[in-house]
Amino acid sequence: MAEALPVYEGAVDKGLEGVVACTTSISFIVGATLNYRGYTIEDLAANSTFEETTFLLWNDRLPTKAELEKFRKDLGAEMSLSPELVATLKTLPTNVHPMAWLRSAVSAMAMFDKEAQDMSPEANLRKSLRMTAKMTLLVTAFDRLRNKKDLVAPKPDKSLAYNFFWTLNGTEPDPEIVKTFDTCLILHADHELNNSAFAARVTASSLSDIYSAVVSAICALKGPLHGGANEQVMHMLKEIGTMDKARPWVEDALNNKVKVMGFGHRVYKNGDPRAKILRQMSDRLTAKLGQHHWFEMSDLIDDAMQNKKGLLPNVDFYSATVYYAMGIPIDIYTPIFAASRVAGWDAHIMEQWKNNRIYRPRGKWQGKENLTYTPIEKR
Ligand code: ACO
């Protein structure tokens, strides 16, 4: 007699809403507040830098002045793409989505890292540093390669935010744009058990290597319900085109049950604190760069979404106009997200290995039972 199926009453929650999958001390959401290692995101956005925030995420404390200097120097020392890697990157097609390219590029990077299979904590920290230093360069290399331009050598003594613009355009960036971008990197660096961090932890939990876990995370981030939403927001604004069409467009979308990108969140029901900071940044920067109409249109959509559906913007909504005003190509918004979030992914992977047990949940069976194999000629 067939064994009775296990009963998992109440254990199934579509999308794992509210399920606590592990303990963590990297970042935490309390109501409408996000903390990294105990510091609020508002505090870090106002006072820290991406490099310092990365140190904080990996070390569970802020660095001293000397430690930060060393950390920046170590990052600078990894701020280059080897000739072998560049030669491989040049063989990849560039008429693809940049996230698909980045997925392969990070995978290729692993093949040129002699420490790729070294699972010691020291090697994993070095690889985290390497990936964080190089991911920005990979994103800008993609844009230059597809435009048939030579790669620009980074300036290792400058920040990653500075080097993003420098290696993208080969021109000296405006310090205010660099500062604003650096804040964007801080805001995107980690977010508790988000979809991509969870994907990274699931891969890491099988004791696969850190590159494999990061590639898993990139694959998860690519989706429009996660990191892919920021570029969709800008396409939406451009499709709407003029201010007078904004409210009717939202009404139409909601009536047709179309999801408006950049709104809603699984955890934040009273607003995403990162969106509030990005809203101010969008207002300020678009005004400075003569593109305030994009902010005004976003504001109208924000208002319409709150009134019609009670939905608030998430991190992806106002970041779109911030990046657009900076002149960044729309399809590399999600790769930029990856270049920042890699700091958080690495923190999660390293935390997972400190207290590892393989993730292996169960599925509640709802298929057929007790069938007997029928030979093919009798079907
Ligand atoms: N536009 C319109 N309606 C929405 C939206 C939206 N952006 N988001 C949620 N809703 C509606 C749903 O249709 C559903 O309505 P119903 O109850 O009438 O059917 C209700 O709100 C609940 O939505 P779910 O999709 O069940 O919420 P879930 O927690 O599963 O998903 C998510 C959260 C994926 C963020 C969702 O809000 C969404 O798809 N938003 C748009 C994509 C987006 O901006 N993603 C970026 C998220 S932030 C990040 O990952 C970096």
Short mmCIF file of C-alpha atoms and ligand atoms in Angstrom, two decimals:
data_model
loop_
_atom_site.label_atom_id
_atom_site.label_comp_id
_atom_site.label_asym_id
_atom_site.label_seq_id
_atom_site.Cartn_x
_atom_site.Cartn_y
_atom_site.Cartn_z
CA MET A 1 0.00 0.00 0.00
CA ALA A 2 1.27 3.47 -0.89
CA GLU A 3 2.56 5.49 2.02
CA ALA A 4 0.26 8.31 3.12
CA LEU A 5 1.33 11.72 1.83
CA PRO A 6 2.67 14.09 4.48
CA VAL A 7 0.26 16.84 5.45
CA TYR A 8 1.67 20.38 5.26
CA GLU A 9 -1.47 22.29 6.22
CA GLY A 10 -0.78 26.00 6.54
CA ALA A 11 2.82 25.60 5.49
CA VAL A 12 2.38 26.85 1.95
CA ASP A 13 2.61 30.55 1.33
CA LYS A 14 2.80 31.61 -2.29
CA GLY A 15 5.94 33.68 -2.68
CA LEU A 16 6.99 32.77 0.89
CA GLU A 17 5.33 35.93 2.22
CA GLY A 18 6.14 36.43 5.86
CA VAL A 19 8.28 33.26 6.00
CA VAL A 20 11.46 33.70 8.04
CA ALA A 21 14.13 31.75 6.17
CA CYS A 22 17.23 32.45 8.26
CA THR A 23 18.70 34.64 10.95
CA THR A 24 20.68 37.65 9.75
CA SER A 25 22.42 40.68 11.18
CA ILE A 26 23.22 42.49 7.93
CA SER A 27 20.12 44.59 7.27
CA PHE A 28 16.62 44.71 8.67
CA ILE A 29 13.30 46.38 7.88
CA VAL A 30 11.26 47.66 10.82
CA GLY A 31 8.02 49.29 9.65
CA ALA A 32 9.12 51.90 7.15
CA THR A 33 12.72 51.96 8.38
CA LEU A 34 15.65 50.16 6.79
CA ASN A 35 18.81 49.52 8.83
CA TYR A 36 22.21 48.30 7.71
CA ARG A 37 24.05 46.76 10.66
CA GLY A 38 21.98 48.90 13.03
CA TYR A 39 22.36 52.24 11.22
CA THR A 40 19.34 53.76 9.47
CA ILE A 41 19.52 54.17 5.73
CA GLU A 42 18.82 57.90 6.17
CA ASP A 43 21.87 58.25 8.42
CA LEU A 44 24.13 56.35 6.01
CA ALA A 45 22.79 58.16 2.92
CA ALA A 46 23.47 61.51 4.56
CA ASN A 47 26.88 60.74 6.03
CA SER A 48 28.56 57.68 4.54
CA THR A 49 30.07 56.62 1.22
CA PHE A 50 29.52 53.42 -0.74
CA GLU A 51 33.00 52.19 0.15
CA GLU A 52 32.47 52.81 3.86
CA THR A 53 28.99 51.23 3.74
CA THR A 54 30.48 48.17 2.05
CA PHE A 55 33.06 47.86 4.84
CA LEU A 56 30.20 48.15 7.34
CA LEU A 57 28.17 45.42 5.61
CA TRP A 58 31.11 43.00 5.58
CA ASN A 59 32.60 43.75 8.99
CA ASP A 60 29.56 44.58 11.15
CA ARG A 61 31.06 47.92 12.21
CA LEU A 62 32.16 51.23 10.75
CA PRO A 63 35.87 51.44 9.88
CA THR A 64 38.42 53.69 11.55
CA LYS A 65 40.03 56.32 9.32
CA ALA A 66 43.07 54.08 8.74
CA GLU A 67 40.90 51.04 8.01
CA LEU A 68 38.82 52.97 5.50
CA GLU A 69 41.94 54.26 3.77
CA LYS A 70 43.28 50.72 3.51
CA PHE A 71 39.92 49.41 2.30
CA ARG A 72 39.81 52.06 -0.44
CA LYS A 73 43.37 51.23 -1.40
CA ASP A 74 42.58 47.50 -1.56
CA LEU A 75 39.52 48.23 -3.70
CA GLY A 76 41.65 50.47 -5.93
CA ALA A 77 44.19 47.66 -6.36
CA GLU A 78 41.39 45.44 -7.72
CA MET A 79 39.97 48.16 -9.95
CA SER A 80 41.00 46.74 -13.30
CA LEU A 81 39.96 44.07 -15.80
CA SER A 82 42.75 41.70 -16.81
CA PRO A 83 43.73 41.50 -20.52
CA GLU A 84 42.57 37.84 -20.58
CA LEU A 85 39.18 38.78 -19.20
CA VAL A 86 38.82 41.71 -21.61
CA ALA A 87 39.73 39.43 -24.52
CA THR A 88 36.98 37.01 -23.43
CA LEU A 89 34.48 39.83 -22.92
CA LYS A 90 35.15 40.97 -26.48
CA THR A 91 33.92 37.61 -27.76
CA LEU A 92 30.51 38.03 -26.11
CA PRO A 93 27.67 39.46 -28.21
CA THR A 94 26.62 42.95 -27.13
CA ASN A 95 23.22 43.04 -28.85
CA VAL A 96 21.72 41.43 -25.76
CA HIS A 97 20.24 42.77 -22.54
CA PRO A 98 23.09 44.15 -20.40
CA MET A 99 22.02 41.94 -17.48
CA ALA A 100 22.39 38.85 -19.68
CA TRP A 101 25.84 40.09 -20.64
CA LEU A 102 26.75 40.85 -17.01
CA ARG A 103 25.62 37.36 -15.96
CA SER A 104 28.10 35.85 -18.42
CA ALA A 105 30.80 38.42 -17.70
CA VAL A 106 30.84 37.63 -13.96
CA SER A 107 30.89 33.94 -14.79
CA ALA A 108 33.86 34.55 -17.10
CA MET A 109 35.58 36.60 -14.39
CA ALA A 110 35.43 33.56 -12.09
CA MET A 111 37.35 31.51 -14.65
CA PHE A 112 40.31 33.89 -14.46
CA ASP A 113 40.38 33.99 -10.65
CA LYS A 114 42.88 31.51 -9.27
CA GLU A 115 41.10 31.70 -5.91
CA ALA A 116 37.68 30.90 -7.39
CA GLN A 117 37.41 27.54 -5.60
CA ASP A 118 39.16 28.60 -2.38
CA MET A 119 36.45 28.47 0.28
CA SER A 120 38.50 30.00 3.13
CA PRO A 121 36.92 33.08 4.75
CA GLU A 122 40.01 35.15 3.83
CA ALA A 123 39.79 34.19 0.15
CA ASN A 124 36.05 34.87 0.12
CA LEU A 125 36.63 38.34 1.52
CA ARG A 126 39.27 38.98 -1.16
CA LYS A 127 36.89 37.75 -3.87
CA SER A 128 34.12 39.97 -2.50
CA LEU A 129 36.45 42.94 -2.77
CA ARG A 130 37.45 41.90 -6.29
CA MET A 131 33.88 41.53 -7.48
CA THR A 132 32.79 44.82 -5.92
CA ALA A 133 35.73 46.68 -7.49
CA LYS A 134 35.22 45.12 -10.93
CA MET A 135 31.43 44.97 -11.30
CA THR A 136 31.19 48.73 -12.00
CA LEU A 137 33.93 48.39 -14.61
CA LEU A 138 32.11 45.48 -16.25
CA VAL A 139 28.94 47.56 -16.57
CA THR A 140 30.72 50.46 -18.24
CA ALA A 141 32.87 48.10 -20.36
CA PHE A 142 29.66 46.63 -21.78
CA ASP A 143 28.42 50.04 -22.85
CA ARG A 144 31.75 50.98 -24.42
CA LEU A 145 32.17 47.66 -26.20
CA ARG A 146 28.70 47.82 -27.74
CA ASN A 147 29.44 51.34 -28.94
CA LYS A 148 32.76 50.18 -30.42
CA LYS A 149 34.74 52.41 -28.08
CA ASP A 150 38.03 51.62 -26.35
CA LEU A 151 37.82 50.84 -22.64
CA VAL A 152 38.85 53.64 -20.31
CA ALA A 153 41.41 52.82 -17.61
CA PRO A 154 39.95 53.53 -14.14
CA LYS A 155 41.57 55.84 -11.60
CA PRO A 156 42.19 53.58 -8.58
CA ASP A 157 42.60 56.48 -6.15
CA LYS A 158 39.03 57.67 -6.89
CA SER A 159 35.73 56.24 -5.70
CA LEU A 160 33.69 53.64 -7.53
CA ALA A 161 31.01 56.29 -8.12
CA TYR A 162 33.56 58.56 -9.78
CA ASN A 163 34.96 55.67 -11.80
CA PHE A 164 31.52 54.68 -13.03
CA PHE A 165 31.20 57.98 -14.93
CA TRP A 166 34.88 58.18 -15.79
CA THR A 167 35.01 54.72 -17.37
CA LEU A 168 31.58 55.15 -18.99
CA ASN A 169 32.23 58.49 -20.68
CA GLY A 170 35.98 59.07 -20.48
CA THR A 171 35.31 62.61 -19.26
CA GLU A 172 35.62 64.30 -15.88
CA PRO A 173 32.25 63.90 -14.08
CA ASP A 174 30.40 66.67 -12.22
CA PRO A 175 31.15 66.25 -8.47
CA GLU A 176 27.47 66.70 -7.54
CA ILE A 177 26.47 63.91 -9.93
CA VAL A 178 29.19 61.68 -8.46
CA LYS A 179 27.99 62.43 -4.92
CA THR A 180 24.36 61.72 -5.82
CA PHE A 181 25.32 58.50 -7.58
CA ASP A 182 27.37 57.41 -4.57
CA THR A 183 24.25 57.88 -2.41
CA CYS A 184 22.30 55.75 -4.92
CA LEU A 185 24.90 53.00 -4.46
CA ILE A 186 24.47 53.18 -0.67
CA LEU A 187 20.67 52.98 -1.00
CA HIS A 188 20.87 49.88 -3.21
CA ALA A 189 23.64 48.04 -1.35
CA ASP A 190 21.51 45.66 0.69
CA HIS A 191 17.91 44.86 1.54
CA GLU A 192 17.46 41.99 3.95
CA LEU A 193 16.15 38.76 2.41
CA ASN A 194 15.26 40.26 -0.98
CA ASN A 195 14.79 37.90 -3.90
CA SER A 196 18.35 38.07 -5.24
CA ALA A 197 20.06 37.87 -1.81
CA PHE A 198 17.92 34.82 -1.09
CA ALA A 199 18.93 33.30 -4.44
CA ALA A 200 22.58 33.93 -3.53
CA ARG A 201 22.11 32.30 -0.13
CA VAL A 202 20.35 29.27 -1.62
CA THR A 203 23.26 28.67 -4.00
CA ALA A 204 25.83 29.35 -1.27
CA SER A 205 24.08 26.91 1.06
CA SER A 206 25.06 23.98 -1.17
CA LEU A 207 28.68 25.12 -0.61
CA SER A 208 29.01 26.22 -4.19
CA ASP A 209 31.56 29.02 -4.67
CA ILE A 210 30.99 32.76 -4.15
CA TYR A 211 31.00 33.59 -7.89
CA SER A 212 28.28 31.01 -8.53
CA ALA A 213 26.20 32.50 -5.73
CA VAL A 214 26.62 36.02 -7.13
CA VAL A 215 25.71 34.86 -10.64
CA SER A 216 22.52 33.33 -9.17
CA ALA A 217 21.76 36.68 -7.61
CA ILE A 218 22.32 38.53 -10.89
CA CYS A 219 19.90 36.16 -12.60
CA ALA A 220 17.27 36.89 -9.93
CA LEU A 221 17.84 40.65 -9.99
CA LYS A 222 17.29 40.76 -13.76
CA GLY A 223 13.55 40.15 -13.46
CA PRO A 224 11.12 43.10 -13.80
CA LEU A 225 9.45 42.25 -10.48
CA HIS A 226 12.82 42.85 -8.78
CA GLY A 227 15.76 44.95 -10.05
CA GLY A 228 14.56 45.05 -13.64
CA ALA A 229 11.79 47.48 -12.65
CA ASN A 230 13.95 50.64 -12.66
CA GLU A 231 14.52 50.65 -16.40
CA GLN A 232 10.86 49.78 -17.02
CA VAL A 233 9.91 52.91 -15.06
CA MET A 234 11.87 55.12 -17.47
CA HIS A 235 10.35 53.38 -20.50
CA MET A 236 6.91 53.99 -18.97
CA LEU A 237 7.61 57.71 -18.44
CA LYS A 238 8.82 58.04 -22.00
CA GLU A 239 5.81 56.16 -23.32
CA ILE A 240 3.46 58.47 -21.39
CA GLY A 241 5.37 61.35 -22.92
CA THR A 242 3.46 64.40 -21.70
CA MET A 243 2.14 65.51 -18.32
CA ASP A 244 -1.54 65.55 -19.34
CA LYS A 245 -1.40 61.84 -20.21
CA ALA A 246 0.02 60.71 -16.86
CA ARG A 247 -3.18 60.30 -14.79
CA PRO A 248 -5.25 58.72 -17.61
CA TRP A 249 -2.35 56.33 -18.29
CA VAL A 250 -2.29 55.19 -14.64
CA GLU A 251 -6.10 54.82 -14.54
CA ASP A 252 -6.02 52.79 -17.71
CA ALA A 253 -3.21 50.56 -16.41
CA LEU A 254 -4.98 49.89 -13.12
CA ASN A 255 -8.35 49.25 -14.83
CA ASN A 256 -6.59 46.70 -17.02
CA LYS A 257 -4.77 45.13 -14.06
CA VAL A 258 -1.39 46.10 -15.52
CA LYS A 259 1.32 46.44 -12.90
CA VAL A 260 2.83 49.89 -12.77
CA MET A 261 6.58 49.44 -12.42
CA GLY A 262 8.26 51.02 -9.42
CA PHE A 263 5.23 50.67 -7.13
CA GLY A 264 4.32 48.24 -4.39
CA HIS A 265 6.49 46.15 -2.14
CA ARG A 266 6.22 42.81 -0.40
CA VAL A 267 7.44 44.16 2.93
CA TYR A 268 6.91 47.94 2.98
CA LYS A 269 3.24 48.72 3.18
CA ASN A 270 3.71 52.29 4.47
CA GLY A 271 6.36 53.38 2.01
CA ASP A 272 9.91 52.52 1.08
CA PRO A 273 12.36 54.82 2.92
CA ARG A 274 14.79 54.63 -0.01
CA ALA A 275 12.11 55.99 -2.35
CA LYS A 276 11.66 59.04 -0.10
CA ILE A 277 15.38 59.84 -0.32
CA LEU A 278 15.46 59.18 -4.07
CA ARG A 279 12.41 61.40 -4.58
CA GLN A 280 14.29 64.36 -3.09
CA MET A 281 17.36 63.50 -5.15
CA SER A 282 15.28 63.31 -8.34
CA ASP A 283 13.61 66.65 -7.60
CA ARG A 284 16.97 68.35 -7.00
CA LEU A 285 18.99 66.76 -9.78
CA THR A 286 16.40 66.97 -12.56
CA ALA A 287 15.94 70.68 -11.70
CA LYS A 288 19.71 71.27 -11.83
CA LEU A 289 20.03 69.47 -15.15
CA GLY A 290 17.00 71.10 -16.83
CA GLN A 291 14.87 67.94 -16.81
CA HIS A 292 12.42 68.70 -14.02
CA HIS A 293 9.46 67.63 -16.16
CA TRP A 294 10.45 63.98 -15.56
CA PHE A 295 10.24 64.53 -11.82
CA GLU A 296 6.90 66.33 -12.19
CA MET A 297 5.49 63.50 -14.28
CA SER A 298 6.73 60.95 -11.73
CA ASP A 299 5.12 62.98 -8.97
CA LEU A 300 1.76 62.93 -10.79
CA ILE A 301 1.97 59.17 -11.25
CA ASP A 302 2.95 58.74 -7.59
CA ASP A 303 -0.10 60.77 -6.54
CA ALA A 304 -2.43 58.87 -8.88
CA MET A 305 -1.14 55.49 -7.66
CA GLN A 306 -1.65 56.45 -4.01
CA ASN A 307 -5.17 57.77 -4.66
CA LYS A 308 -6.38 55.00 -6.93
CA LYS A 309 -4.69 51.94 -5.47
CA GLY A 310 -3.06 53.00 -2.21
CA LEU A 311 0.31 51.90 -3.57
CA LEU A 312 3.53 53.75 -2.77
CA PRO A 313 6.73 53.98 -4.83
CA ASN A 314 9.60 51.59 -4.18
CA VAL A 315 13.36 52.11 -4.67
CA ASP A 316 13.05 51.69 -8.44
CA PHE A 317 10.59 54.51 -9.12
CA TYR A 318 12.57 57.69 -8.50
CA SER A 319 15.98 56.14 -9.19
CA ALA A 320 14.91 55.98 -12.87
CA THR A 321 14.71 59.76 -13.28
CA VAL A 322 17.86 60.28 -11.21
CA TYR A 323 19.83 58.04 -13.60
CA TYR A 324 18.13 59.47 -16.68
CA ALA A 325 19.04 63.03 -15.67
CA MET A 326 22.64 61.85 -15.26
CA GLY A 327 22.61 60.74 -18.91
CA ILE A 328 23.02 57.05 -18.13
CA PRO A 329 21.71 54.66 -20.83
CA ILE A 330 18.37 53.25 -19.63
CA ASP A 331 19.22 49.59 -20.08
CA ILE A 332 22.18 49.74 -17.70
CA TYR A 333 20.08 50.88 -14.71
CA THR A 334 19.64 47.29 -13.51
CA PRO A 335 23.36 46.44 -13.99
CA ILE A 336 24.12 49.51 -11.82
CA PHE A 337 21.82 48.01 -9.19
CA ALA A 338 23.94 44.82 -9.40
CA ALA A 339 27.18 46.82 -9.09
CA SER A 340 25.91 48.16 -5.77
CA ARG A 341 24.00 45.12 -4.49
CA VAL A 342 27.04 42.87 -4.97
CA ALA A 343 28.24 44.32 -1.64
CA GLY A 344 25.10 43.03 0.05
CA TRP A 345 25.12 39.70 -1.78
CA ASP A 346 28.69 39.06 -0.66
CA ALA A 347 27.75 39.93 2.92
CA HIS A 348 24.83 37.47 2.76
CA ILE A 349 26.90 34.69 1.24
CA MET A 350 29.62 35.07 3.88
CA GLU A 351 26.99 35.19 6.64
CA GLN A 352 25.34 32.05 5.24
CA TRP A 353 28.61 30.14 5.46
CA LYS A 354 29.16 31.15 9.08
CA ASN A 355 26.09 29.14 10.09
CA ASN A 356 25.35 27.00 7.07
CA ARG A 357 22.71 24.37 6.48
CA ILE A 358 21.61 23.56 2.94
CA TYR A 359 18.26 25.14 1.96
CA ARG A 360 15.95 22.31 1.10
CA PRO A 361 12.26 23.08 1.60
CA ARG A 362 9.40 20.75 0.68
CA GLY A 363 6.64 21.14 -1.90
CA LYS A 364 3.04 20.41 -1.03
CA TRP A 365 1.99 17.69 -3.46
CA GLN A 366 -1.05 18.38 -5.62
CA GLY A 367 -0.36 16.02 -8.52
CA LYS A 368 -1.65 12.57 -9.44
CA GLU A 369 -1.10 9.52 -7.24
CA ASN A 370 -0.69 5.76 -7.48
CA LEU A 371 -0.34 5.47 -11.28
CA THR A 372 1.15 2.36 -12.88
CA TYR A 373 3.52 2.57 -15.83
CA THR A 374 1.82 1.76 -19.18
CA PRO A 375 4.08 0.44 -21.97
CA ILE A 376 4.31 2.96 -24.83
CA GLU A 377 2.47 0.77 -27.37
CA LYS A 378 -0.55 0.54 -25.07
CA ARG A 379 -0.99 4.33 -24.51
N1 ACO B 1 0.89 48.18 -9.95
C1 ACO B 1 -0.39 47.84 -9.87
N2 ACO B 1 -0.88 47.00 -8.95
C2 ACO B 1 0.00 46.46 -8.09
C3 ACO B 1 1.36 46.76 -8.11
C4 ACO B 1 1.80 47.67 -9.09
N3 ACO B 1 3.07 48.00 -9.17
N4 ACO B 1 1.99 46.10 -7.14
C5 ACO B 1 1.06 45.39 -6.51
N5 ACO B 1 -0.14 45.60 -7.08
C6 ACO B 1 -1.40 45.02 -6.68
C7 ACO B 1 -1.54 43.61 -7.20
O1 ACO B 1 -2.09 43.56 -8.48
C8 ACO B 1 -2.43 43.02 -6.15
O2 ACO B 1 -3.71 43.53 -6.35
P1 ACO B 1 -5.04 42.65 -6.14
O3 ACO B 1 -4.98 42.26 -4.69
O4 ACO B 1 -6.13 43.56 -6.51
O5 ACO B 1 -4.86 41.46 -7.04
C9 ACO B 1 -1.92 43.64 -4.86
O6 ACO B 1 -1.40 44.92 -5.26
C10 ACO B 1 -0.83 42.83 -4.16
O7 ACO B 1 0.26 42.68 -5.10
P2 ACO B 1 1.20 41.42 -5.23
O8 ACO B 1 1.72 41.34 -6.61
O9 ACO B 1 0.50 40.22 -4.69
O10 ACO B 1 2.35 41.84 -4.25
P3 ACO B 1 3.70 41.02 -4.05
O11 ACO B 1 4.09 41.27 -2.65
O12 ACO B 1 3.57 39.62 -4.49
O13 ACO B 1 4.71 41.73 -5.06
C11 ACO B 1 5.98 43.42 -6.03
C12 ACO B 1 5.50 42.81 -4.72
C13 ACO B 1 6.61 42.31 -6.89
C14 ACO B 1 7.05 44.45 -5.74
C15 ACO B 1 4.79 44.05 -6.75
O14 ACO B 1 4.31 45.14 -6.00
C16 ACO B 1 5.15 44.49 -8.17
O15 ACO B 1 5.05 43.68 -9.09
N6 ACO B 1 5.52 45.78 -8.36
C17 ACO B 1 5.95 46.25 -9.66
C18 ACO B 1 7.36 45.80 -9.97
C19 ACO B 1 8.37 46.55 -9.14
O16 ACO B 1 8.32 47.75 -9.00
N7 ACO B 1 9.33 45.78 -8.63
C20 ACO B 1 10.45 46.34 -7.84
C21 ACO B 1 10.27 46.00 -6.40
S1 ACO B 1 11.56 46.69 -5.42
C22 ACO B 1 12.89 45.66 -5.76
O17 ACO B 1 12.74 44.48 -5.90
C23 ACO B 1 14.15 46.26 -5.94
#
